[in-house]
């Protein structure tokens, strides 16, 4: 069993509230637009991190993290990328691979809009945790927390950090 904290779009922001949730997880997954690598450094001091770079990330972040991160977590095939789209509107750059070899869990960021959708056509769960940072149009900073046990994804929680003023 693994307790996962999923976040995205920190845009160089890390705070004690985010780190409190990091400490409660077994692993942290970041779906891009990290900003300053001080964010990922702070997370990695506490927990293992799986991360991808996003469109705002610089060359240093792109050397440290991949554009796509596909891996197995327990019995779940996971694919994380920053600009992936969502069911019915997947990014054209990944659509063919997604259709040919769909993961069980497809994660992206970029939109700053929290979405969890089951894609019946591809038999996968799509997650976008919204944005944990303070930059962007989103009104509420959000993250997701869930458990992977064997081949099951369960106990999904939405974490609302704060309403932006």
C-alpha atoms as a PDB file:
ATOM      1  CA  UNK A   1       0.000   0.000   0.000  1.00  0.00           C
ATOM      2  CA  UNK A   2       1.265   3.486  -0.950  1.00  0.00           C
ATOM      3  CA  UNK A   3      -0.181   6.807   0.170  1.00  0.00           C
ATOM      4  CA  UNK A   4       0.280   9.291  -2.683  1.00  0.00           C
ATOM      5  CA  UNK A   5       0.176  13.086  -2.606  1.00  0.00           C
ATOM      6  CA  UNK A   6      -0.396  14.487  -6.099  1.00  0.00           C
ATOM      7  CA  UNK A   7       0.261  18.123  -6.885  1.00  0.00           C
ATOM      8  CA  UNK A   8       0.997  20.325  -9.865  1.00  0.00           C
ATOM      9  CA  UNK A   9       1.603  23.888 -10.927  1.00  0.00           C
ATOM     10  CA  UNK A  10       3.454  25.075  -7.839  1.00  0.00           C
ATOM     11  CA  UNK A  11       5.066  27.870  -9.892  1.00  0.00           C
ATOM     12  CA  UNK A  12       7.947  28.228  -7.373  1.00  0.00           C
ATOM     13  CA  UNK A  13       5.652  28.169  -4.329  1.00  0.00           C
ATOM     14  CA  UNK A  14       6.136  25.776  -1.410  1.00  0.00           C
ATOM     15  CA  UNK A  15       4.811  26.392   2.093  1.00  0.00           C
ATOM     16  CA  UNK A  16       4.297  24.666   5.432  1.00  0.00           C
ATOM     17  CA  UNK A  17       0.792  23.531   4.498  1.00  0.00           C
ATOM     18  CA  UNK A  18       2.027  21.689   1.405  1.00  0.00           C
ATOM     19  CA  UNK A  19       4.938  20.235   3.384  1.00  0.00           C
ATOM     20  CA  UNK A  20       2.550  19.026   6.113  1.00  0.00           C
ATOM     21  CA  UNK A  21       0.747  16.902   3.503  1.00  0.00           C
ATOM     22  CA  UNK A  22       4.072  15.797   1.996  1.00  0.00           C
ATOM     23  CA  UNK A  23       5.089  14.426   5.406  1.00  0.00           C
ATOM     24  CA  UNK A  24       1.892  12.329   5.573  1.00  0.00           C
ATOM     25  CA  UNK A  25       2.476  10.645   2.179  1.00  0.00           C
ATOM     26  CA  UNK A  26       4.654   7.692   1.200  1.00  0.00           C
ATOM     27  CA  UNK A  27       5.431   9.288  -2.181  1.00  0.00           C
ATOM     28  CA  UNK A  28       4.809  12.663  -3.790  1.00  0.00           C
ATOM     29  CA  UNK A  29       4.006  13.025  -7.488  1.00  0.00           C
ATOM     30  CA  UNK A  30       4.347  16.426  -9.170  1.00  0.00           C
ATOM     31  CA  UNK A  31       2.741  16.946 -12.596  1.00  0.00           C
ATOM     32  CA  UNK A  32       4.897  19.874 -13.749  1.00  0.00           C
ATOM     33  CA  UNK A  33       5.289  23.643 -13.725  1.00  0.00           C
ATOM     34  CA  UNK A  34       7.568  23.339 -10.744  1.00  0.00           C
ATOM     35  CA  UNK A  35       9.153  26.760 -11.116  1.00  0.00           C
ATOM     36  CA  UNK A  36      12.100  27.059  -8.747  1.00  0.00           C
ATOM     37  CA  UNK A  37      13.724  23.696  -7.986  1.00  0.00           C
ATOM     38  CA  UNK A  38      13.709  24.714  -4.316  1.00  0.00           C
ATOM     39  CA  UNK A  39      10.155  23.272  -4.436  1.00  0.00           C
ATOM     40  CA  UNK A  40      11.283  19.789  -5.461  1.00  0.00           C
ATOM     41  CA  UNK A  41      14.355  19.990  -3.196  1.00  0.00           C
ATOM     42  CA  UNK A  42      12.096  20.657  -0.182  1.00  0.00           C
ATOM     43  CA  UNK A  43       9.836  17.740  -1.104  1.00  0.00           C
ATOM     44  CA  UNK A  44      12.738  15.357  -1.709  1.00  0.00           C
ATOM     45  CA  UNK A  45      14.179  16.127   1.741  1.00  0.00           C
ATOM     46  CA  UNK A  46      11.034  14.540   3.191  1.00  0.00           C
ATOM     47  CA  UNK A  47       9.746  11.911   0.746  1.00  0.00           C
ATOM     48  CA  UNK A  48      10.462  10.153  -2.561  1.00  0.00           C
ATOM     49  CA  UNK A  49       9.363  12.273  -5.524  1.00  0.00           C
ATOM     50  CA  UNK A  50       8.211  11.394  -9.031  1.00  0.00           C
ATOM     51  CA  UNK A  51       8.018  14.482 -11.188  1.00  0.00           C
ATOM     52  CA  UNK A  52       7.801  15.822 -14.748  1.00  0.00           C
ATOM     53  CA  UNK A  53       8.698  19.240 -16.055  1.00  0.00           C
ATOM     54  CA  UNK A  54       6.099  21.653 -17.377  1.00  0.00           C
ATOM     55  CA  UNK A  55       6.002  24.412 -19.941  1.00  0.00           C
ATOM     56  CA  UNK A  56       7.253  27.109 -17.522  1.00  0.00           C
ATOM     57  CA  UNK A  57      10.195  25.035 -16.284  1.00  0.00           C
ATOM     58  CA  UNK A  58      13.711  26.012 -17.300  1.00  0.00           C
ATOM     59  CA  UNK A  59      16.582  23.977 -18.730  1.00  0.00           C
ATOM     60  CA  UNK A  60      17.784  22.953 -15.256  1.00  0.00           C
ATOM     61  CA  UNK A  61      14.411  21.398 -14.415  1.00  0.00           C
ATOM     62  CA  UNK A  62      14.297  19.740 -17.853  1.00  0.00           C
ATOM     63  CA  UNK A  63      17.656  18.115 -17.179  1.00  0.00           C
ATOM     64  CA  UNK A  64      16.511  16.815 -13.801  1.00  0.00           C
ATOM     65  CA  UNK A  65      13.000  15.642 -14.691  1.00  0.00           C
ATOM     66  CA  UNK A  66      11.454  14.047 -17.809  1.00  0.00           C
ATOM     67  CA  UNK A  67       8.578  15.310 -19.958  1.00  0.00           C
ATOM     68  CA  UNK A  68       6.767  11.984 -19.423  1.00  0.00           C
ATOM     69  CA  UNK A  69       7.129   9.678 -16.435  1.00  0.00           C
ATOM     70  CA  UNK A  70       5.618   6.225 -16.877  1.00  0.00           C
ATOM     71  CA  UNK A  71       6.074   3.669 -14.126  1.00  0.00           C
ATOM     72  CA  UNK A  72       4.400   0.951 -12.101  1.00  0.00           C
ATOM     73  CA  UNK A  73       3.237   1.719  -8.571  1.00  0.00           C
ATOM     74  CA  UNK A  74       2.330  -1.570  -6.975  1.00  0.00           C
ATOM     75  CA  UNK A  75      -0.001  -3.053  -9.641  1.00  0.00           C
ATOM     76  CA  UNK A  76      -0.997   0.262 -11.265  1.00  0.00           C
ATOM     77  CA  UNK A  77       0.479   1.471 -14.564  1.00  0.00           C
ATOM     78  CA  UNK A  78       0.889   5.249 -14.133  1.00  0.00           C
ATOM     79  CA  UNK A  79       1.688   7.919 -16.734  1.00  0.00           C
ATOM     80  CA  UNK A  80       2.394  11.488 -15.631  1.00  0.00           C
ATOM     81  CA  UNK A  81       2.874  14.347 -18.096  1.00  0.00           C
ATOM     82  CA  UNK A  82       2.230  18.065 -17.779  1.00  0.00           C
ATOM     83  CA  UNK A  83       0.132  18.900 -20.850  1.00  0.00           C
ATOM     84  CA  UNK A  84      -1.986  15.805 -21.401  1.00  0.00           C
ATOM     85  CA  UNK A  85      -5.510  17.084 -21.841  1.00  0.00           C
ATOM     86  CA  UNK A  86      -8.438  15.065 -20.547  1.00  0.00           C
ATOM     87  CA  UNK A  87     -10.890  12.432 -21.821  1.00  0.00           C
ATOM     88  CA  UNK A  88     -12.282  13.491 -25.165  1.00  0.00           C
ATOM     89  CA  UNK A  89      -9.648  16.240 -25.522  1.00  0.00           C
ATOM     90  CA  UNK A  90      -6.252  14.592 -25.111  1.00  0.00           C
ATOM     91  CA  UNK A  91      -3.124  16.372 -26.301  1.00  0.00           C
ATOM     92  CA  UNK A  92      -2.558  15.364 -29.973  1.00  0.00           C
ATOM     93  CA  UNK A  93       1.147  14.718 -29.202  1.00  0.00           C
ATOM     94  CA  UNK A  94       0.291  11.840 -26.854  1.00  0.00           C
ATOM     95  CA  UNK A  95      -3.088  10.662 -28.137  1.00  0.00           C
ATOM     96  CA  UNK A  96      -1.756   7.832 -30.343  1.00  0.00           C
ATOM     97  CA  UNK A  97       0.387   6.357 -27.541  1.00  0.00           C
ATOM     98  CA  UNK A  98      -2.453   6.761 -25.060  1.00  0.00           C
ATOM     99  CA  UNK A  99      -4.791   4.838 -27.356  1.00  0.00           C
ATOM    100  CA  UNK A 100      -2.237   2.147 -28.259  1.00  0.00           C
ATOM    101  CA  UNK A 101      -1.014   1.555 -24.712  1.00  0.00           C
ATOM    102  CA  UNK A 102      -3.272   3.213 -22.117  1.00  0.00           C
ATOM    103  CA  UNK A 103      -2.124   3.301 -18.502  1.00  0.00           C
ATOM    104  CA  UNK A 104      -4.510   2.569 -15.652  1.00  0.00           C
ATOM    105  CA  UNK A 105      -3.869   6.047 -14.207  1.00  0.00           C
ATOM    106  CA  UNK A 106      -3.184   9.075 -16.431  1.00  0.00           C
ATOM    107  CA  UNK A 107      -2.090  12.250 -14.636  1.00  0.00           C
ATOM    108  CA  UNK A 108      -1.490  15.737 -15.950  1.00  0.00           C
ATOM    109  CA  UNK A 109      -1.431  19.335 -14.742  1.00  0.00           C
ATOM    110  CA  UNK A 110      -1.266  22.581 -16.737  1.00  0.00           C
ATOM    111  CA  UNK A 111      -4.930  23.665 -16.696  1.00  0.00           C
ATOM    112  CA  UNK A 112      -5.025  24.648 -12.979  1.00  0.00           C
ATOM    113  CA  UNK A 113      -8.438  22.936 -12.982  1.00  0.00           C
ATOM    114  CA  UNK A 114      -8.910  19.970 -10.650  1.00  0.00           C
ATOM    115  CA  UNK A 115     -10.483  17.057 -12.536  1.00  0.00           C
ATOM    116  CA  UNK A 116     -10.896  13.366 -11.808  1.00  0.00           C
ATOM    117  CA  UNK A 117     -12.627  11.546 -14.657  1.00  0.00           C
ATOM    118  CA  UNK A 118     -12.951   7.882 -15.539  1.00  0.00           C
ATOM    119  CA  UNK A 119     -12.315   7.483 -19.274  1.00  0.00           C
ATOM    120  CA  UNK A 120     -14.561   4.587 -20.318  1.00  0.00           C
ATOM    121  CA  UNK A 121     -13.186   4.546 -23.878  1.00  0.00           C
ATOM    122  CA  UNK A 122      -9.603   3.918 -22.723  1.00  0.00           C
ATOM    123  CA  UNK A 123     -10.466   2.231 -19.409  1.00  0.00           C
ATOM    124  CA  UNK A 124      -8.279   4.592 -17.390  1.00  0.00           C
ATOM    125  CA  UNK A 125      -8.611   7.040 -14.544  1.00  0.00           C
ATOM    126  CA  UNK A 126      -7.599  10.606 -15.425  1.00  0.00           C
ATOM    127  CA  UNK A 127      -6.455  12.949 -12.640  1.00  0.00           C
ATOM    128  CA  UNK A 128      -5.466  16.592 -12.663  1.00  0.00           C
ATOM    129  CA  UNK A 129      -4.804  17.919  -9.141  1.00  0.00           C
ATOM    130  CA  UNK A 130      -5.381  21.566 -10.071  1.00  0.00           C
ATOM    131  CA  UNK A 131      -2.732  24.025  -8.868  1.00  0.00           C
ATOM    132  CA  UNK A 132      -0.934  24.072  -5.510  1.00  0.00           C
ATOM    133  CA  UNK A 133       0.871  27.340  -6.235  1.00  0.00           C
ATOM    134  CA  UNK A 134      -0.276  30.928  -6.015  1.00  0.00           C
ATOM    135  CA  UNK A 135       0.293  31.952  -9.666  1.00  0.00           C
ATOM    136  CA  UNK A 136      -2.541  31.589 -12.160  1.00  0.00           C
ATOM    137  CA  UNK A 137      -6.250  32.163 -12.477  1.00  0.00           C
ATOM    138  CA  UNK A 138      -7.424  29.430 -10.073  1.00  0.00           C
ATOM    139  CA  UNK A 139      -9.329  30.626  -6.999  1.00  0.00           C
ATOM    140  CA  UNK A 140      -8.562  27.693  -4.687  1.00  0.00           C
ATOM    141  CA  UNK A 141      -5.178  25.981  -4.333  1.00  0.00           C
ATOM    142  CA  UNK A 142      -5.702  22.207  -4.566  1.00  0.00           C
ATOM    143  CA  UNK A 143      -3.939  18.849  -4.373  1.00  0.00           C
ATOM    144  CA  UNK A 144      -5.123  15.235  -4.419  1.00  0.00           C
ATOM    145  CA  UNK A 145      -4.364  12.430  -2.006  1.00  0.00           C
ATOM    146  CA  UNK A 146      -5.111   8.753  -2.604  1.00  0.00           C
ATOM    147  CA  UNK A 147      -3.954   5.224  -1.883  1.00  0.00           C
ATOM    148  CA  UNK A 148      -2.676   2.599  -4.282  1.00  0.00           C
ATOM    149  CA  UNK A 149      -3.059  -0.903  -2.939  1.00  0.00           C
ATOM    150  CA  UNK A 150      -2.156  -3.681  -5.340  1.00  0.00           C
ATOM    151  CA  UNK A 151      -3.998  -2.797  -8.552  1.00  0.00           C
ATOM    152  CA  UNK A 152      -6.600  -0.607  -6.793  1.00  0.00           C
ATOM    153  CA  UNK A 153      -6.742   3.189  -6.581  1.00  0.00           C
ATOM    154  CA  UNK A 154      -8.813   4.142  -3.548  1.00  0.00           C
ATOM    155  CA  UNK A 155      -9.512   6.632  -0.753  1.00  0.00           C
ATOM    156  CA  UNK A 156      -9.283   9.652  -3.071  1.00  0.00           C
ATOM    157  CA  UNK A 157      -9.379  13.004  -1.253  1.00  0.00           C
ATOM    158  CA  UNK A 158      -9.408  16.564  -2.567  1.00  0.00           C
ATOM    159  CA  UNK A 159      -7.233  18.882  -0.513  1.00  0.00           C
ATOM    160  CA  UNK A 160      -8.218  22.522  -0.688  1.00  0.00           C
ATOM    161  CA  UNK A 161      -5.310  24.509   0.692  1.00  0.00           C
ATOM    162  CA  UNK A 162      -6.822  27.985   0.684  1.00  0.00           C
ATOM    163  CA  UNK A 163      -8.980  30.317  -1.295  1.00  0.00           C
ATOM    164  CA  UNK A 164      -6.857  32.923  -3.055  1.00  0.00           C
ATOM    165  CA  UNK A 165      -7.714  36.558  -2.434  1.00  0.00           C
END
